[in-house]
Coordinates of C-alpha atoms in Angstrom, one line a residue:
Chain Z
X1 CA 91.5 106.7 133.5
X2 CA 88.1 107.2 134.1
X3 CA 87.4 108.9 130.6
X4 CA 88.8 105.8 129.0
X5 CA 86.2 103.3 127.8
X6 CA 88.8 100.6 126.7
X7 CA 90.2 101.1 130.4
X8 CA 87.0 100.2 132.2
X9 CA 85.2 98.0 130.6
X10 CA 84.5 94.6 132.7
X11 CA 86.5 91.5 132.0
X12 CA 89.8 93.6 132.8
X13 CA 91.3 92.9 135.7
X14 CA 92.7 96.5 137.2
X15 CA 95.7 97.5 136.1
X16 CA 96.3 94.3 134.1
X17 CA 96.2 93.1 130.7
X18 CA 92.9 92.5 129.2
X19 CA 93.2 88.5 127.9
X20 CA 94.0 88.8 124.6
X21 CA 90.2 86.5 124.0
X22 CA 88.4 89.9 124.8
X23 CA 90.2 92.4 123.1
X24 CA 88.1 94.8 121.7
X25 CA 90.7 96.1 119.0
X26 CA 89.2 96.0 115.6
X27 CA 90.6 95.5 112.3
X28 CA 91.6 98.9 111.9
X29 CA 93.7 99.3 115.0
X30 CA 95.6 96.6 113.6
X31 CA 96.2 98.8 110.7
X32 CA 96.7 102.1 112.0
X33 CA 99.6 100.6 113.8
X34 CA 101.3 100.2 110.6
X35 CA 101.4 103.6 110.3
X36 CA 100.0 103.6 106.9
X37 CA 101.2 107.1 105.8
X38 CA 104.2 106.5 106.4
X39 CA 104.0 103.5 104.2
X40 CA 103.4 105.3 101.3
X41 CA 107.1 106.8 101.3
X42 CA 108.8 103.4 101.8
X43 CA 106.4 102.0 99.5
X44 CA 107.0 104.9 96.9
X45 CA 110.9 104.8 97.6
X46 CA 111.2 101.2 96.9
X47 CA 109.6 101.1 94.4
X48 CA 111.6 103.3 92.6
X49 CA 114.4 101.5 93.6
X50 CA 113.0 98.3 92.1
X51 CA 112.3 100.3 88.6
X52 CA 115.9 101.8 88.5
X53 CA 117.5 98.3 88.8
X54 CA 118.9 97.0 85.8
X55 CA 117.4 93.4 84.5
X56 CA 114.0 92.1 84.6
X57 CA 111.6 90.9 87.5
X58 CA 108.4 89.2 86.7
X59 CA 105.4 92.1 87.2
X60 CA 103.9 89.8 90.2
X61 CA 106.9 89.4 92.0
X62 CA 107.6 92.8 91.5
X63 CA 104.1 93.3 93.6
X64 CA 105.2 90.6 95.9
X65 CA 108.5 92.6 96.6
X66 CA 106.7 95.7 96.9
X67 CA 103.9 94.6 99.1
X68 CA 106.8 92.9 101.5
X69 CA 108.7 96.2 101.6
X70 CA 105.5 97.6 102.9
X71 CA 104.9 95.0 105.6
X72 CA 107.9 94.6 107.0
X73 CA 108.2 99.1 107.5
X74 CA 104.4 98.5 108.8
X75 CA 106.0 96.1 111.0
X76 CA 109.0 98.3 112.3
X77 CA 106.1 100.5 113.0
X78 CA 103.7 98.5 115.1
X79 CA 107.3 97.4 117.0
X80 CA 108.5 101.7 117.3
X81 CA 104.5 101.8 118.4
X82 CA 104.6 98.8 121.0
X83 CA 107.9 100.5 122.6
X84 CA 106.9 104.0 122.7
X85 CA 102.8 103.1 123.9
X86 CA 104.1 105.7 127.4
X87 CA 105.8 107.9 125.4
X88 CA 102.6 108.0 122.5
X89 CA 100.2 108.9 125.6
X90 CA 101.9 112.4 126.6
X91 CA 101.8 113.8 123.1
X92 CA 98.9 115.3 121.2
X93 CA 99.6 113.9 117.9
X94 CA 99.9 110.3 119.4
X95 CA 97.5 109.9 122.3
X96 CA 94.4 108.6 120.1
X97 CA 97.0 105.4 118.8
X98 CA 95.0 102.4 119.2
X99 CA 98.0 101.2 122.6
X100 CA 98.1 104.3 124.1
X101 CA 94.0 104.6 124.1
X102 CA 93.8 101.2 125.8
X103 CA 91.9 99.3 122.5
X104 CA 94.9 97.2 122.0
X105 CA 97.1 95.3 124.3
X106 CA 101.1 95.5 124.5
X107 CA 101.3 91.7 123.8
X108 CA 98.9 91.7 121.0
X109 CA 100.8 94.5 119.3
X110 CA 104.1 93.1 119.7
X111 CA 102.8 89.4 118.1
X112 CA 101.4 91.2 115.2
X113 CA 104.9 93.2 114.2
X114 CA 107.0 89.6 115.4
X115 CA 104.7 87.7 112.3
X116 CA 104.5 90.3 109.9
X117 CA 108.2 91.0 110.1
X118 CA 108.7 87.2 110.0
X119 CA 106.0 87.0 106.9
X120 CA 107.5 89.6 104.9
X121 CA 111.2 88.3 105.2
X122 CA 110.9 84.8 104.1
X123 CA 107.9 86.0 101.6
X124 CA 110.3 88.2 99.9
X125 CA 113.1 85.7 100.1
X126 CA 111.5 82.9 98.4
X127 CA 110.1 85.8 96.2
X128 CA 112.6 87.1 95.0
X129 CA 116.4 86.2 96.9
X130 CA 117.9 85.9 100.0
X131 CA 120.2 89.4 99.6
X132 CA 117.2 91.8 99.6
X133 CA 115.4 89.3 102.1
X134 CA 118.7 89.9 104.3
X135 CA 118.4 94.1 103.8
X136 CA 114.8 93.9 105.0
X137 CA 115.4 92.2 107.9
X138 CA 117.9 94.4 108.8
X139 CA 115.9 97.2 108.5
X140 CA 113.3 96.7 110.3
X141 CA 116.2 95.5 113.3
X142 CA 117.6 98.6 112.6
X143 CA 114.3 101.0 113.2
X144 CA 113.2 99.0 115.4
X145 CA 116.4 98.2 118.0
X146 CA 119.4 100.9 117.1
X147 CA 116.6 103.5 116.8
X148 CA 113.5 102.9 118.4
X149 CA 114.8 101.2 121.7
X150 CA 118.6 102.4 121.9
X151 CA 119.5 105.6 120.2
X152 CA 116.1 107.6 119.7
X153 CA 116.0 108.4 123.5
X154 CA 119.4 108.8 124.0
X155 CA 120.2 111.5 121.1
X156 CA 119.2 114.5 119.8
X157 CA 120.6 113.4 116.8
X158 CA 118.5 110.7 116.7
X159 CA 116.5 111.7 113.7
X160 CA 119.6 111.5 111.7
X161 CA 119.4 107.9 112.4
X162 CA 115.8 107.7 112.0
X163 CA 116.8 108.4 108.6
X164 CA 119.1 105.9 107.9
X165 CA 116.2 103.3 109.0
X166 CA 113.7 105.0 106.7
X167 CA 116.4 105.1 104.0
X168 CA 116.7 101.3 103.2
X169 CA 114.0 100.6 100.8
X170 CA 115.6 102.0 97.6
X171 CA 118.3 99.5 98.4
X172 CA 115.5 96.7 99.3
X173 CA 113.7 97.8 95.5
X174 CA 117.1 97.4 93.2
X175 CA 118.2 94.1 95.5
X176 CA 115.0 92.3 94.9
X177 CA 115.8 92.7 90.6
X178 CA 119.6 92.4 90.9
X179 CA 120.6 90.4 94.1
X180 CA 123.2 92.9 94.9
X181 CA 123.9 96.4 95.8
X182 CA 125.9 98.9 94.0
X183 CA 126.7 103.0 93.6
X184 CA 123.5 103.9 92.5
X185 CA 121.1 102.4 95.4
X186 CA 124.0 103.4 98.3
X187 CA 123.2 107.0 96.9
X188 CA 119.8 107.0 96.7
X189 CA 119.7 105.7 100.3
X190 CA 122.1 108.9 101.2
X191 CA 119.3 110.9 99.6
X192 CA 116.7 109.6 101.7
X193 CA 119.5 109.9 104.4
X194 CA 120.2 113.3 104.4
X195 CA 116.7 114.1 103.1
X196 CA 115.3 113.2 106.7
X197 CA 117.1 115.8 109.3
X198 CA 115.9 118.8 107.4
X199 CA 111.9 117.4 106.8
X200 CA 111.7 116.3 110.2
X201 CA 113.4 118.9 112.2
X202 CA 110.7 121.5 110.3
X203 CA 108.3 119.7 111.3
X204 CA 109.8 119.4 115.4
X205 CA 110.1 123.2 115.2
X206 CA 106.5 124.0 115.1
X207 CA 105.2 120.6 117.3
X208 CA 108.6 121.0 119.9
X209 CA 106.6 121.5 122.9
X210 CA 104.5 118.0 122.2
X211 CA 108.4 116.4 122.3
X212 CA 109.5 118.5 125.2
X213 CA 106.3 117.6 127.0
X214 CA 107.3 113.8 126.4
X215 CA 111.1 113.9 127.3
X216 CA 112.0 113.0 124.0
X217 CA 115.5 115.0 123.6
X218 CA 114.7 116.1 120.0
X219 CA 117.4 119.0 118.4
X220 CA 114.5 121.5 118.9
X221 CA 114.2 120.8 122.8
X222 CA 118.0 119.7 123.4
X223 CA 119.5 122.6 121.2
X224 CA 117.2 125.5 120.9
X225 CA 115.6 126.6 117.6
X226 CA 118.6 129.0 116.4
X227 CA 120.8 125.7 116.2
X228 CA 118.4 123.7 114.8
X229 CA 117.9 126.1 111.9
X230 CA 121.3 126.4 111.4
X231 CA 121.6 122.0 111.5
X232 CA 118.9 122.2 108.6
X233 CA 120.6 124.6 106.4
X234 CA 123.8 122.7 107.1
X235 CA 122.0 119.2 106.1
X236 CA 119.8 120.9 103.5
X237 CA 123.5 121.2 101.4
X238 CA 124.5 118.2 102.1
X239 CA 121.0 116.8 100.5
X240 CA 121.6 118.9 97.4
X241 CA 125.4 117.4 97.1
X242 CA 123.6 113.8 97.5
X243 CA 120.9 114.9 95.2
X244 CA 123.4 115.9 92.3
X245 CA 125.7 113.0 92.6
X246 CA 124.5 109.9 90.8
X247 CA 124.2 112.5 87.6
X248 CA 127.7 114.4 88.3
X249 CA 129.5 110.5 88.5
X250 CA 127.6 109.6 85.2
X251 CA 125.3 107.0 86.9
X252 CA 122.3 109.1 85.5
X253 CA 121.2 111.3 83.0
X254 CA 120.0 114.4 81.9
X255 CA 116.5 114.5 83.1
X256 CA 117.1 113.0 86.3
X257 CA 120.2 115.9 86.3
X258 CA 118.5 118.9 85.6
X259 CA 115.4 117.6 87.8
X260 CA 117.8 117.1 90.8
X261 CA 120.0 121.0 90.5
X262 CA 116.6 122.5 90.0
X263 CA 114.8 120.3 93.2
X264 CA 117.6 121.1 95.3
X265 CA 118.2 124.9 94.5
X266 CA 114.7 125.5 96.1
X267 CA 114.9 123.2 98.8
X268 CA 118.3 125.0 100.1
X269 CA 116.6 128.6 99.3
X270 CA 113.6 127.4 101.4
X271 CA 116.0 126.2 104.1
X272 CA 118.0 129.1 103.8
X273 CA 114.7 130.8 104.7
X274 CA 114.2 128.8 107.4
X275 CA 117.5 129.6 108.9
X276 CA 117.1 132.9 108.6
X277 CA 113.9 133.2 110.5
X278 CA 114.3 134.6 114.2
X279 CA 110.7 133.9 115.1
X280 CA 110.3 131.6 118.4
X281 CA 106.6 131.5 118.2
X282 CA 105.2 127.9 116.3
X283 CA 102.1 129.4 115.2
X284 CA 104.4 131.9 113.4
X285 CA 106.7 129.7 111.7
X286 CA 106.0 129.9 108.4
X287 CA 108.9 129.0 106.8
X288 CA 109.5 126.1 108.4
X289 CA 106.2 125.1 107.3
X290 CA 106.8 125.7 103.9
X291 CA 109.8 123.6 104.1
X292 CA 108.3 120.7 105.6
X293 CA 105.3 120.6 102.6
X294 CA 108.2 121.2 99.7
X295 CA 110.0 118.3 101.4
X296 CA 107.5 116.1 100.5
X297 CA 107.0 117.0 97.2
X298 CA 111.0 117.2 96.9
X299 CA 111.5 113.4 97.5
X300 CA 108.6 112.2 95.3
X301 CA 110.0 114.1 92.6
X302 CA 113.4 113.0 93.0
X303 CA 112.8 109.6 93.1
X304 CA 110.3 110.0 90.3
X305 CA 112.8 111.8 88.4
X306 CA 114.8 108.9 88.7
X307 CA 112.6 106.2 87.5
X308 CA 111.5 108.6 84.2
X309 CA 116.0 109.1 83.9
X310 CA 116.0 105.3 83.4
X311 CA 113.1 104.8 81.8
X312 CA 114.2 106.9 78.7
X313 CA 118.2 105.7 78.8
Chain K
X1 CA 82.2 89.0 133.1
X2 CA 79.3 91.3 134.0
X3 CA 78.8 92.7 130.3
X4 CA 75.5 94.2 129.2
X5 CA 73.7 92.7 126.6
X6 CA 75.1 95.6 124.1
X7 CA 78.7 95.6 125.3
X8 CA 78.5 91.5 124.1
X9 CA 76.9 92.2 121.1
X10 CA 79.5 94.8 120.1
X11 CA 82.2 92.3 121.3
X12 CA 80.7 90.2 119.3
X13 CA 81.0 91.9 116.2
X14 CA 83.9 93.2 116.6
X15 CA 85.3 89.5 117.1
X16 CA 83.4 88.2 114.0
X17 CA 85.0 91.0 111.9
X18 CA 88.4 90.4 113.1
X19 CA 88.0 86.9 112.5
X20 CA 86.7 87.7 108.8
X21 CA 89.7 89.5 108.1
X22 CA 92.2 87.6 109.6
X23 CA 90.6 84.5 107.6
X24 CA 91.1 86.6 104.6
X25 CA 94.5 87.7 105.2
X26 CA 95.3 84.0 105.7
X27 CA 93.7 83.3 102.1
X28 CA 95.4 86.3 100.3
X29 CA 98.9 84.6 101.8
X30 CA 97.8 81.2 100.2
X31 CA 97.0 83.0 96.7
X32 CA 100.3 85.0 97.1
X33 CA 102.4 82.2 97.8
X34 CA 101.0 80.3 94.9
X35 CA 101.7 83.1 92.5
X36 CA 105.1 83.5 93.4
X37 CA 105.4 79.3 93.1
X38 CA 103.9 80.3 89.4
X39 CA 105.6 83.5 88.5
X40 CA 108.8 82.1 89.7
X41 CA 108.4 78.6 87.1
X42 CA 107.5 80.5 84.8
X43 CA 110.6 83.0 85.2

């Protein structure tokens, strides 16, 4: 406690919340909570949702629906952030978050996701309509409640579920232009779906002590490596049979065909490598490595694949 | 509050920033509400 500033400081009463008057959170605490790189995917993903969709939105509202996409995930966020402050504080990656580090209180966090989630709902609605208002609000219940609160401590699966709640904002993009849903927006959301298990479990391979050290019962900890190589291989398939399927049932084209077989082949060789790997040591893994880094760059093609598919049909 | 003069002068700041952007977020929601009013008349 002692080596924490924000802790000590006078005008906090010890062991109590600092009044909310003398918080000495900045601006930027604010907006580290929305997990801003994280943003960028939801942002990117909806976006190309809301490109793909048939029919016209105005370019503004199109920035309106974007920008509300983006608050309300930065909301889920600072909710996931507000829940998990304990958790945050045992784990290297998370310690320096502006909750666990004492520069922001519980209350003040929880206030700021309530109004942005609030903010971004209605703003979208009377931007756009009430059907991709509705999706948005039930994503960020869905990250925020079935995930963050209920299922991600109780699961080792609970990335797969994580990805479902990162997976709505295709769906969000093509509601906002069309006020509905069809094929196409349920597929890319099983893209993002399926996309998540493999990225993330790469990832948990190499950092599983920081989510052992936290109790967080992720595959890695709960299952082993060997099991959670063999989960990615087993999902990485599954991705490419996602991947394929909006060109195989005629929904898109060439490009975005081609692009897709060519994406996935080396995403399931990488995996393949992954699962073949028999090395225990994280400083060794260099396969899973390699994964998670392609993963990016899978998804951003994909999706941009997609939007340059529609674009010349 | 037994603050030094430096820890109130940094609270300070830091509440005067906060305030500056939280008075500018307010007026960027204004300007956004009035474009969608616009975009959406003239859609």
């Amino acid at each position: 406690m002692a080596s924490n500033p924000h802790l000590t400081q006078p005008g906090r009463a010890p062991g109590g919340a600092l009044p909310a008057a003398l918080s000495t959170a900045d601006w930027r605490d604010y907006w580290s909570l929305l997990k801003p790189r994280v943003m960028t995917l939801v942002v990117f993903t909806g976006a190309c949702g809301l490109f793909a969709a048939p029919g016209h939105i105005h370019p503004f509202l199109a920035f309106v629906a974007i920008l509300c996409i983006a608050t309300g995930a930065g909301a889920a966020a600072a909710f996931n952030q507000w829940w998990e402050a304990d958790i945050d504080a045992v784990m290297k990656r998370t310690a320096s978050r502006p909750l666990p580090s004492g520069r922001l209180e519980p209350d003040q966090a929880l206030a700021f996701a309530i109004i942005l989630s609030v903010a971004s709902v209605v703003t979208l609605g009377f931007a756009t309509n009430w059907v991709a208002a509705a999706w948005l609000a039930f994503s960020i219940f869905f990250y925020a409640v079935v995930y963050t609160i209920w299922l991600k401590p109780r699961t080792p699966q609970n990335i797969v579920i994580g990805g479902a709640a990162g997976a709505f904002p295709p769906i969000i993009g093509w509601a906002a232009v069309t006020g509905d849903v069809t094929a196409l927006p349920l597929l890319l959301f099983a893209i993002v779906f399926a996309w998540t298990p493999p990225h993330f479990w790469a990832l948990a391979l190499f950092v599983r002590s920081d989510y052992a050290n936290a109790g967080i019962p992720m595959l890695p900890v709960t299952h082993g490596v060997r099991e959670t190589r063999r989960q990615i291989l087993a999902y990485s398939l599954v991705l490419a049979a996602v991947a394929v399927a909006p060109w195989a049932l005629g929904l898109l084209g060439a490009v975005y065909g081609l692009s897709a077989t060519l994406l996935s082949l080396v995403f399931v060789a990488l995996a393949a490598r992954v699962a073949a790997s028999t090395t225990e040591e994280p400083a060794e893994m260099q396969a899973e490595k390699r994964l998670f880094k392609y993963s990016l760059l899978y998804l951003a093609a994909i999706f941009a694949a997609l939007v340059v598919d529609r674009s010349v049909a | 509050m037994n603050w030094s003069p430096d820890e109130e002068q940094a609270y300070v700041a830091r509440r005067r920033k906060r305030n500056l952007v939280i008075g500018l977020v307010l007026g960027a929601f204004a300007c956004l509400f009035y474009g969608i009013t616009i975009s959406r008349m003239a859609g």
